[in-house]
JSON list of C-alpha atoms in Angstrom, two decimals:
[
{"chain": "A", "resi": 1, "resn": "MET", "atom": "CA", "xyz": [0.00, 0.00, 0.00]},
{"chain": "A", "resi": 2, "resn": "SER", "atom": "CA", "xyz": [1.43, 3.43, -0.86]},
{"chain": "A", "resi": 3, "resn": "GLY", "atom": "CA", "xyz": [1.84, 6.19, 1.70]},
{"chain": "A", "resi": 4, "resn": "SER", "atom": "CA", "xyz": [-1.02, 8.23, 0.24]},
{"chain": "A", "resi": 5, "resn": "SER", "atom": "CA", "xyz": [-3.49, 5.33, 0.28]},
{"chain": "A", "resi": 6, "resn": "ARG", "atom": "CA", "xyz": [-2.40, 4.43, 3.83]},
{"chain": "A", "resi": 7, "resn": "ARG", "atom": "CA", "xyz": [-3.07, 8.01, 4.87]},
{"chain": "A", "resi": 8, "resn": "GLU", "atom": "CA", "xyz": [-6.62, 7.74, 3.52]},
{"chain": "A", "resi": 9, "resn": "VAL", "atom": "CA", "xyz": [-7.21, 4.68, 5.70]},
{"chain": "A", "resi": 10, "resn": "LEU", "atom": "CA", "xyz": [-6.44, 6.62, 8.89]},
{"chain": "A", "resi": 11, "resn": "THR", "atom": "CA", "xyz": [-9.44, 8.92, 9.18]},
{"chain": "A", "resi": 12, "resn": "LYS", "atom": "CA", "xyz": [-8.97, 9.96, 12.80]},
{"chain": "A", "resi": 13, "resn": "SER", "atom": "CA", "xyz": [-6.04, 10.35, 15.12]},
{"chain": "A", "resi": 14, "resn": "ILE", "atom": "CA", "xyz": [-4.79, 7.50, 17.25]},
{"chain": "A", "resi": 15, "resn": "TRP", "atom": "CA", "xyz": [-4.12, 8.25, 20.92]},
{"chain": "A", "resi": 16, "resn": "LEU", "atom": "CA", "xyz": [-1.76, 5.70, 22.52]},
{"chain": "A", "resi": 17, "resn": "CYS", "atom": "CA", "xyz": [-2.20, 5.85, 26.26]},
{"chain": "A", "resi": 18, "resn": "GLY", "atom": "CA", "xyz": [-0.15, 3.88, 28.74]},
{"chain": "A", "resi": 19, "resn": "LEU", "atom": "CA", "xyz": [2.08, 4.06, 31.74]},
{"chain": "A", "resi": 20, "resn": "MET", "atom": "CA", "xyz": [5.71, 5.06, 31.28]},
{"chain": "A", "resi": 21, "resn": "GLY", "atom": "CA", "xyz": [7.55, 2.19, 29.67]},
{"chain": "A", "resi": 22, "resn": "SER", "atom": "CA", "xyz": [4.48, 0.75, 27.94]},
{"chain": "A", "resi": 23, "resn": "GLY", "atom": "CA", "xyz": [5.86, 1.45, 24.48]},
{"chain": "A", "resi": 24, "resn": "LYS", "atom": "CA", "xyz": [3.92, 4.54, 23.42]},
{"chain": "A", "resi": 25, "resn": "SER", "atom": "CA", "xyz": [6.89, 6.07, 21.60]},
{"chain": "A", "resi": 26, "resn": "THR", "atom": "CA", "xyz": [8.09, 2.84, 20.00]},
{"chain": "A", "resi": 27, "resn": "VAL", "atom": "CA", "xyz": [4.68, 1.58, 18.90]},
{"chain": "A", "resi": 28, "resn": "GLY", "atom": "CA", "xyz": [3.52, 5.08, 18.05]},
{"chain": "A", "resi": 29, "resn": "ALA", "atom": "CA", "xyz": [6.47, 5.81, 15.77]},
{"chain": "A", "resi": 30, "resn": "ALA", "atom": "CA", "xyz": [6.01, 2.46, 13.99]},
{"chain": "A", "resi": 31, "resn": "ALA", "atom": "CA", "xyz": [2.26, 2.98, 13.53]},
{"chain": "A", "resi": 32, "resn": "ALA", "atom": "CA", "xyz": [2.78, 6.56, 12.33]},
{"chain": "A", "resi": 33, "resn": "ALA", "atom": "CA", "xyz": [5.32, 5.33, 9.79]},
{"chain": "A", "resi": 34, "resn": "HIS", "atom": "CA", "xyz": [2.88, 2.66, 8.60]},
{"chain": "A", "resi": 35, "resn": "PHE", "atom": "CA", "xyz": [0.15, 5.25, 8.03]},
{"chain": "A", "resi": 36, "resn": "ALA", "atom": "CA", "xyz": [2.56, 7.94, 6.79]},
{"chain": "A", "resi": 37, "resn": "VAL", "atom": "CA", "xyz": [1.33, 10.45, 9.39]},
{"chain": "A", "resi": 38, "resn": "PRO", "atom": "CA", "xyz": [3.27, 12.35, 12.05]},
{"chain": "A", "resi": 39, "resn": "PHE", "atom": "CA", "xyz": [4.02, 10.84, 15.44]},
{"chain": "A", "resi": 40, "resn": "VAL", "atom": "CA", "xyz": [3.58, 13.26, 18.35]},
{"chain": "A", "resi": 41, "resn": "ASP", "atom": "CA", "xyz": [5.62, 12.39, 21.43]},
{"chain": "A", "resi": 42, "resn": "ASN", "atom": "CA", "xyz": [4.07, 13.23, 24.80]},
{"chain": "A", "resi": 43, "resn": "ASP", "atom": "CA", "xyz": [7.26, 14.26, 26.63]},
{"chain": "A", "resi": 44, "resn": "ALA", "atom": "CA", "xyz": [8.69, 16.29, 23.74]},
{"chain": "A", "resi": 45, "resn": "THR", "atom": "CA", "xyz": [5.47, 18.16, 23.06]},
{"chain": "A", "resi": 46, "resn": "VAL", "atom": "CA", "xyz": [4.72, 18.85, 26.73]},
{"chain": "A", "resi": 47, "resn": "ALA", "atom": "CA", "xyz": [8.26, 20.23, 27.01]},
{"chain": "A", "resi": 48, "resn": "GLU", "atom": "CA", "xyz": [7.70, 22.38, 23.94]},
{"chain": "A", "resi": 49, "resn": "LEU", "atom": "CA", "xyz": [4.39, 23.73, 25.26]},
{"chain": "A", "resi": 50, "resn": "ALA", "atom": "CA", "xyz": [5.62, 24.27, 28.83]},
{"chain": "A", "resi": 51, "resn": "GLY", "atom": "CA", "xyz": [9.17, 25.35, 28.17]},
{"chain": "A", "resi": 52, "resn": "TRP", "atom": "CA", "xyz": [10.34, 22.74, 30.69]},
{"chain": "A", "resi": 53, "resn": "SER", "atom": "CA", "xyz": [11.06, 19.02, 30.35]},
{"chain": "A", "resi": 54, "resn": "THR", "atom": "CA", "xyz": [8.60, 16.59, 31.90]},
{"chain": "A", "resi": 55, "resn": "VAL", "atom": "CA", "xyz": [11.29, 15.69, 34.45]},
{"chain": "A", "resi": 56, "resn": "ASP", "atom": "CA", "xyz": [11.66, 19.37, 35.39]},
{"chain": "A", "resi": 57, "resn": "LEU", "atom": "CA", "xyz": [7.88, 19.79, 35.59]},
{"chain": "A", "resi": 58, "resn": "ALA", "atom": "CA", "xyz": [7.63, 16.72, 37.85]},
{"chain": "A", "resi": 59, "resn": "ASP", "atom": "CA", "xyz": [10.41, 18.11, 40.03]},
{"chain": "A", "resi": 60, "resn": "ARG", "atom": "CA", "xyz": [8.21, 21.18, 40.57]},
{"chain": "A", "resi": 61, "resn": "SER", "atom": "CA", "xyz": [5.29, 18.90, 41.52]},
{"chain": "A", "resi": 62, "resn": "ARG", "atom": "CA", "xyz": [3.20, 16.05, 40.22]},
{"chain": "A", "resi": 63, "resn": "GLU", "atom": "CA", "xyz": [0.26, 18.45, 39.89]},
{"chain": "A", "resi": 64, "resn": "VAL", "atom": "CA", "xyz": [2.26, 20.83, 37.67]},
{"chain": "A", "resi": 65, "resn": "LEU", "atom": "CA", "xyz": [3.28, 17.95, 35.37]},
{"chain": "A", "resi": 66, "resn": "HIS", "atom": "CA", "xyz": [-0.26, 16.61, 35.16]},
{"chain": "A", "resi": 67, "resn": "ALA", "atom": "CA", "xyz": [-1.71, 20.06, 34.43]},
{"chain": "A", "resi": 68, "resn": "TRP", "atom": "CA", "xyz": [0.64, 20.35, 31.44]},
{"chain": "A", "resi": 69, "resn": "GLU", "atom": "CA", "xyz": [-0.25, 16.82, 30.32]},
{"chain": "A", "resi": 70, "resn": "SER", "atom": "CA", "xyz": [-3.90, 17.89, 30.36]},
{"chain": "A", "resi": 71, "resn": "ARG", "atom": "CA", "xyz": [-3.08, 20.97, 28.28]},
{"chain": "A", "resi": 72, "resn": "TYR", "atom": "CA", "xyz": [-1.29, 18.66, 25.86]},
{"chain": "A", "resi": 73, "resn": "VAL", "atom": "CA", "xyz": [-4.45, 16.52, 25.47]},
{"chain": "A", "resi": 74, "resn": "ARG", "atom": "CA", "xyz": [-6.48, 19.65, 24.64]},
{"chain": "A", "resi": 75, "resn": "HIS", "atom": "CA", "xyz": [-3.74, 20.79, 22.24]},
{"chain": "A", "resi": 76, "resn": "LEU", "atom": "CA", "xyz": [-3.86, 17.46, 20.40]},
{"chain": "A", "resi": 77, "resn": "ALA", "atom": "CA", "xyz": [-7.63, 17.24, 20.26]},
{"chain": "A", "resi": 78, "resn": "GLY", "atom": "CA", "xyz": [-7.75, 20.70, 18.72]},
{"chain": "A", "resi": 79, "resn": "ARG", "atom": "CA", "xyz": [-5.48, 19.79, 15.81]},
{"chain": "A", "resi": 80, "resn": "ALA", "atom": "CA", "xyz": [-7.05, 19.23, 12.43]},
{"chain": "A", "resi": 81, "resn": "GLU", "atom": "CA", "xyz": [-4.18, 17.02, 11.26]},
{"chain": "A", "resi": 82, "resn": "VAL", "atom": "CA", "xyz": [-4.51, 13.25, 11.75]},
{"chain": "A", "resi": 83, "resn": "VAL", "atom": "CA", "xyz": [-1.63, 11.98, 13.88]},
{"chain": "A", "resi": 84, "resn": "VAL", "atom": "CA", "xyz": [-0.53, 9.13, 16.10]},
{"chain": "A", "resi": 85, "resn": "ALA", "atom": "CA", "xyz": [0.29, 10.48, 19.56]},
{"chain": "A", "resi": 86, "resn": "GLY", "atom": "CA", "xyz": [1.51, 9.19, 22.89]},
{"chain": "A", "resi": 87, "resn": "ILE", "atom": "CA", "xyz": [-0.69, 10.12, 25.85]},
{"chain": "A", "resi": 88, "resn": "ALA", "atom": "CA", "xyz": [0.41, 9.96, 29.48]},
{"chain": "A", "resi": 89, "resn": "ALA", "atom": "CA", "xyz": [-1.48, 7.52, 31.68]},
{"chain": "A", "resi": 90, "resn": "SER", "atom": "CA", "xyz": [-2.24, 10.39, 34.06]},
{"chain": "A", "resi": 91, "resn": "SER", "atom": "CA", "xyz": [-5.19, 11.05, 31.74]},
{"chain": "A", "resi": 92, "resn": "ALA", "atom": "CA", "xyz": [-6.89, 8.23, 33.64]},
{"chain": "A", "resi": 93, "resn": "ASP", "atom": "CA", "xyz": [-7.02, 10.61, 36.61]},
{"chain": "A", "resi": 94, "resn": "ARG", "atom": "CA", "xyz": [-8.94, 13.20, 34.58]},
{"chain": "A", "resi": 95, "resn": "PRO", "atom": "CA", "xyz": [-12.31, 11.95, 33.25]},
{"chain": "A", "resi": 96, "resn": "ASP", "atom": "CA", "xyz": [-12.73, 15.08, 31.10]},
{"chain": "A", "resi": 97, "resn": "ASP", "atom": "CA", "xyz": [-9.44, 14.36, 29.31]},
{"chain": "A", "resi": 98, "resn": "LEU", "atom": "CA", "xyz": [-10.48, 10.78, 28.65]},
{"chain": "A", "resi": 99, "resn": "ALA", "atom": "CA", "xyz": [-13.79, 12.00, 27.24]},
{"chain": "A", "resi": 100, "resn": "VAL", "atom": "CA", "xyz": [-11.97, 14.43, 24.93]},
{"chain": "A", "resi": 101, "resn": "LEU", "atom": "CA", "xyz": [-9.64, 11.66, 23.75]},
{"chain": "A", "resi": 102, "resn": "ARG", "atom": "CA", "xyz": [-12.47, 9.17, 23.11]},
{"chain": "A", "resi": 103, "resn": "ALA", "atom": "CA", "xyz": [-14.45, 11.76, 21.16]},
{"chain": "A", "resi": 104, "resn": "SER", "atom": "CA", "xyz": [-11.56, 13.03, 19.05]},
{"chain": "A", "resi": 105, "resn": "GLY", "atom": "CA", "xyz": [-9.78, 9.85, 18.01]},
{"chain": "A", "resi": 106, "resn": "LEU", "atom": "CA", "xyz": [-9.15, 6.16, 18.55]},
{"chain": "A", "resi": 107, "resn": "LEU", "atom": "CA", "xyz": [-8.08, 5.74, 22.19]},
{"chain": "A", "resi": 108, "resn": "VAL", "atom": "CA", "xyz": [-5.75, 2.77, 22.55]},
{"chain": "A", "resi": 109, "resn": "TYR", "atom": "CA", "xyz": [-4.40, 1.53, 25.88]},
{"chain": "A", "resi": 110, "resn": "LEU", "atom": "CA", "xyz": [-0.98, -0.13, 25.71]},
{"chain": "A", "resi": 111, "resn": "ARG", "atom": "CA", "xyz": [-1.34, -2.34, 28.77]},
{"chain": "A", "resi": 112, "resn": "CYS", "atom": "CA", "xyz": [1.78, -3.62, 30.53]},
{"chain": "A", "resi": 113, "resn": "ASP", "atom": "CA", "xyz": [2.07, -5.09, 33.99]},
{"chain": "A", "resi": 114, "resn": "ALA", "atom": "CA", "xyz": [4.04, -3.13, 36.58]},
{"chain": "A", "resi": 115, "resn": "ALA", "atom": "CA", "xyz": [7.03, -5.52, 36.60]},
{"chain": "A", "resi": 116, "resn": "THR", "atom": "CA", "xyz": [7.53, -5.16, 32.84]},
{"chain": "A", "resi": 117, "resn": "LEU", "atom": "CA", "xyz": [7.19, -1.38, 33.10]},
{"chain": "A", "resi": 118, "resn": "ALA", "atom": "CA", "xyz": [9.77, -1.21, 35.90]},
{"chain": "A", "resi": 119, "resn": "ASP", "atom": "CA", "xyz": [12.20, -3.33, 33.90]},
{"chain": "A", "resi": 120, "resn": "ARG", "atom": "CA", "xyz": [11.82, -1.05, 30.88]},
{"chain": "A", "resi": 121, "resn": "VAL", "atom": "CA", "xyz": [12.10, 2.29, 32.69]},
{"chain": "A", "resi": 122, "resn": "ARG", "atom": "CA", "xyz": [15.28, 1.25, 34.52]},
{"chain": "A", "resi": 123, "resn": "ARG", "atom": "CA", "xyz": [16.99, 1.50, 31.13]},
{"chain": "A", "resi": 124, "resn": "ASP", "atom": "CA", "xyz": [15.96, 5.17, 30.72]},
{"chain": "A", "resi": 125, "resn": "PRO", "atom": "CA", "xyz": [17.19, 7.31, 33.62]},
{"chain": "A", "resi": 126, "resn": "ARG", "atom": "CA", "xyz": [15.34, 10.50, 32.58]},
{"chain": "A", "resi": 127, "resn": "ARG", "atom": "CA", "xyz": [11.78, 9.58, 33.55]},
{"chain": "A", "resi": 128, "resn": "PRO", "atom": "CA", "xyz": [9.61, 11.93, 35.61]},
{"chain": "A", "resi": 129, "resn": "LEU", "atom": "CA", "xyz": [8.58, 10.93, 39.14]},
{"chain": "A", "resi": 130, "resn": "LEU", "atom": "CA", "xyz": [10.90, 7.93, 39.36]},
{"chain": "A", "resi": 131, "resn": "ASP", "atom": "CA", "xyz": [13.81, 7.16, 41.62]},
{"chain": "A", "resi": 132, "resn": "GLU", "atom": "CA", "xyz": [16.17, 4.21, 41.39]},
{"chain": "A", "resi": 133, "resn": "HIS", "atom": "CA", "xyz": [13.42, 1.85, 42.69]},
{"chain": "A", "resi": 134, "resn": "PRO", "atom": "CA", "xyz": [10.42, 2.38, 40.38]},
{"chain": "A", "resi": 135, "resn": "GLU", "atom": "CA", "xyz": [8.55, -0.83, 41.24]},
{"chain": "A", "resi": 136, "resn": "ALA", "atom": "CA", "xyz": [6.34, 0.52, 44.03]},
{"chain": "A", "resi": 137, "resn": "LEU", "atom": "CA", "xyz": [5.35, 3.70, 42.20]},
{"chain": "A", "resi": 138, "resn": "LEU", "atom": "CA", "xyz": [4.59, 1.86, 38.97]},
{"chain": "A", "resi": 139, "resn": "ALA", "atom": "CA", "xyz": [2.60, -0.81, 40.81]},
{"chain": "A", "resi": 140, "resn": "ASP", "atom": "CA", "xyz": [0.53, 1.92, 42.48]},
{"chain": "A", "resi": 141, "resn": "MET", "atom": "CA", "xyz": [0.01, 3.76, 39.18]},
{"chain": "A", "resi": 142, "resn": "PHE", "atom": "CA", "xyz": [-0.96, 0.51, 37.46]},
{"chain": "A", "resi": 143, "resn": "ASP", "atom": "CA", "xyz": [-3.42, -0.48, 40.21]},
{"chain": "A", "resi": 144, "resn": "ARG", "atom": "CA", "xyz": [-5.16, 2.92, 40.09]},
{"chain": "A", "resi": 145, "resn": "ARG", "atom": "CA", "xyz": [-5.15, 3.58, 36.37]},
{"chain": "A", "resi": 146, "resn": "ASP", "atom": "CA", "xyz": [-5.45, 0.17, 34.72]},
{"chain": "A", "resi": 147, "resn": "PRO", "atom": "CA", "xyz": [-9.19, -0.33, 35.40]},
{"chain": "A", "resi": 148, "resn": "VAL", "atom": "CA", "xyz": [-9.99, 3.21, 34.25]},
{"chain": "A", "resi": 149, "resn": "LEU", "atom": "CA", "xyz": [-7.96, 2.93, 31.04]},
{"chain": "A", "resi": 150, "resn": "ARG", "atom": "CA", "xyz": [-9.36, -0.52, 30.22]},
{"chain": "A", "resi": 151, "resn": "ARG", "atom": "CA", "xyz": [-12.91, 0.88, 30.47]},
{"chain": "A", "resi": 152, "resn": "ALA", "atom": "CA", "xyz": [-12.16, 4.09, 28.55]},
{"chain": "A", "resi": 153, "resn": "ALA", "atom": "CA", "xyz": [-10.10, 2.70, 25.67]},
{"chain": "A", "resi": 154, "resn": "HIS", "atom": "CA", "xyz": [-11.59, 1.73, 22.35]},
{"chain": "A", "resi": 155, "resn": "LEU", "atom": "CA", "xyz": [-8.86, -0.93, 22.15]},
{"chain": "A", "resi": 156, "resn": "VAL", "atom": "CA", "xyz": [-6.52, -2.54, 24.68]},
{"chain": "A", "resi": 157, "resn": "ILE", "atom": "CA", "xyz": [-3.26, -3.93, 23.30]},
{"chain": "A", "resi": 158, "resn": "PRO", "atom": "CA", "xyz": [-1.00, -6.15, 25.41]},
{"chain": "A", "resi": 159, "resn": "GLY", "atom": "CA", "xyz": [2.23, -4.20, 25.82]},
{"chain": "A", "resi": 160, "resn": "GLN", "atom": "CA", "xyz": [4.35, -7.33, 26.20]},
{"chain": "A", "resi": 161, "resn": "GLU", "atom": "CA", "xyz": [3.65, -8.34, 22.59]},
{"chain": "A", "resi": 162, "resn": "GLU", "atom": "CA", "xyz": [6.27, -7.71, 19.93]},
{"chain": "A", "resi": 163, "resn": "VAL", "atom": "CA", "xyz": [6.04, -4.24, 18.42]},
{"chain": "A", "resi": 164, "resn": "SER", "atom": "CA", "xyz": [5.09, -5.69, 15.03]},
{"chain": "A", "resi": 165, "resn": "VAL", "atom": "CA", "xyz": [2.14, -7.53, 16.62]},
{"chain": "A", "resi": 166, "resn": "GLN", "atom": "CA", "xyz": [1.02, -4.40, 18.46]},
{"chain": "A", "resi": 167, "resn": "VAL", "atom": "CA", "xyz": [1.17, -2.38, 15.24]},
{"chain": "A", "resi": 168, "resn": "ARG", "atom": "CA", "xyz": [-0.84, -5.03, 13.35]},
{"chain": "A", "resi": 169, "resn": "LEU", "atom": "CA", "xyz": [-3.55, -4.93, 16.04]},
{"chain": "A", "resi": 170, "resn": "LEU", "atom": "CA", "xyz": [-3.55, -1.15, 15.96]},
{"chain": "A", "resi": 171, "resn": "VAL", "atom": "CA", "xyz": [-3.76, -0.96, 12.16]},
{"chain": "A", "resi": 172, "resn": "ALA", "atom": "CA", "xyz": [-6.67, -3.44, 12.08]},
{"chain": "A", "resi": 173, "resn": "ALA", "atom": "CA", "xyz": [-8.56, -1.42, 14.71]},
{"chain": "A", "resi": 174, "resn": "ALA", "atom": "CA", "xyz": [-7.87, 1.89, 12.95]},
{"chain": "A", "resi": 175, "resn": "VAL", "atom": "CA", "xyz": [-9.05, 0.52, 9.60]},
{"chain": "A", "resi": 176, "resn": "GLU", "atom": "CA", "xyz": [-12.20, -0.86, 11.24]},
{"chain": "A", "resi": 177, "resn": "ALA", "atom": "CA", "xyz": [-12.85, 2.44, 13.04]},
{"chain": "A", "resi": 178, "resn": "GLY", "atom": "CA", "xyz": [-12.37, 4.30, 9.76]},
{"chain": "A", "resi": 179, "resn": "ALA", "atom": "CA", "xyz": [-14.93, 2.09, 8.05]},
{"chain": "A", "resi": 180, "resn": "GLU", "atom": "CA", "xyz": [-17.43, 2.85, 10.82]},
{"chain": "A", "resi": 181, "resn": "SER", "atom": "CA", "xyz": [-16.97, 6.63, 10.80]}
]
């Protein structure tokens, strides 16, 4: 399929929501490449909007970081361009943000258990809100946000699957959602 015909298949944006380490950037970049649309990274765009990195925002306070993540959701939903974008799992704490995401695109939850997330984030030292022992924080975040995200998402994709499998599931759901719109 050519890039232009792939672009026609994606009729609405895809919002990849998940806890840090779930694969939003990796899966998102691969899916965006498949559809020949831009990938919008949560951390990079929040930093651009705020003028501070997500780590710096989290150092100020969790509330400051989450307020900017909410602004980012509104920023994305207001764009006319179809994109694939990573969305912070903190959206699960804000029902209005989840409603905006569900209404403005295909909301996909990349679901990973806390142990897998902790293993992945240990490899990336510049994560907001984490210290050298991320297990407890990630387990708490997972326990609180997982049920909310599972209910809100149009599609739940197992984050432990290979990236190629996750992208295939995502493409199939996006094509089906496009046929229904």
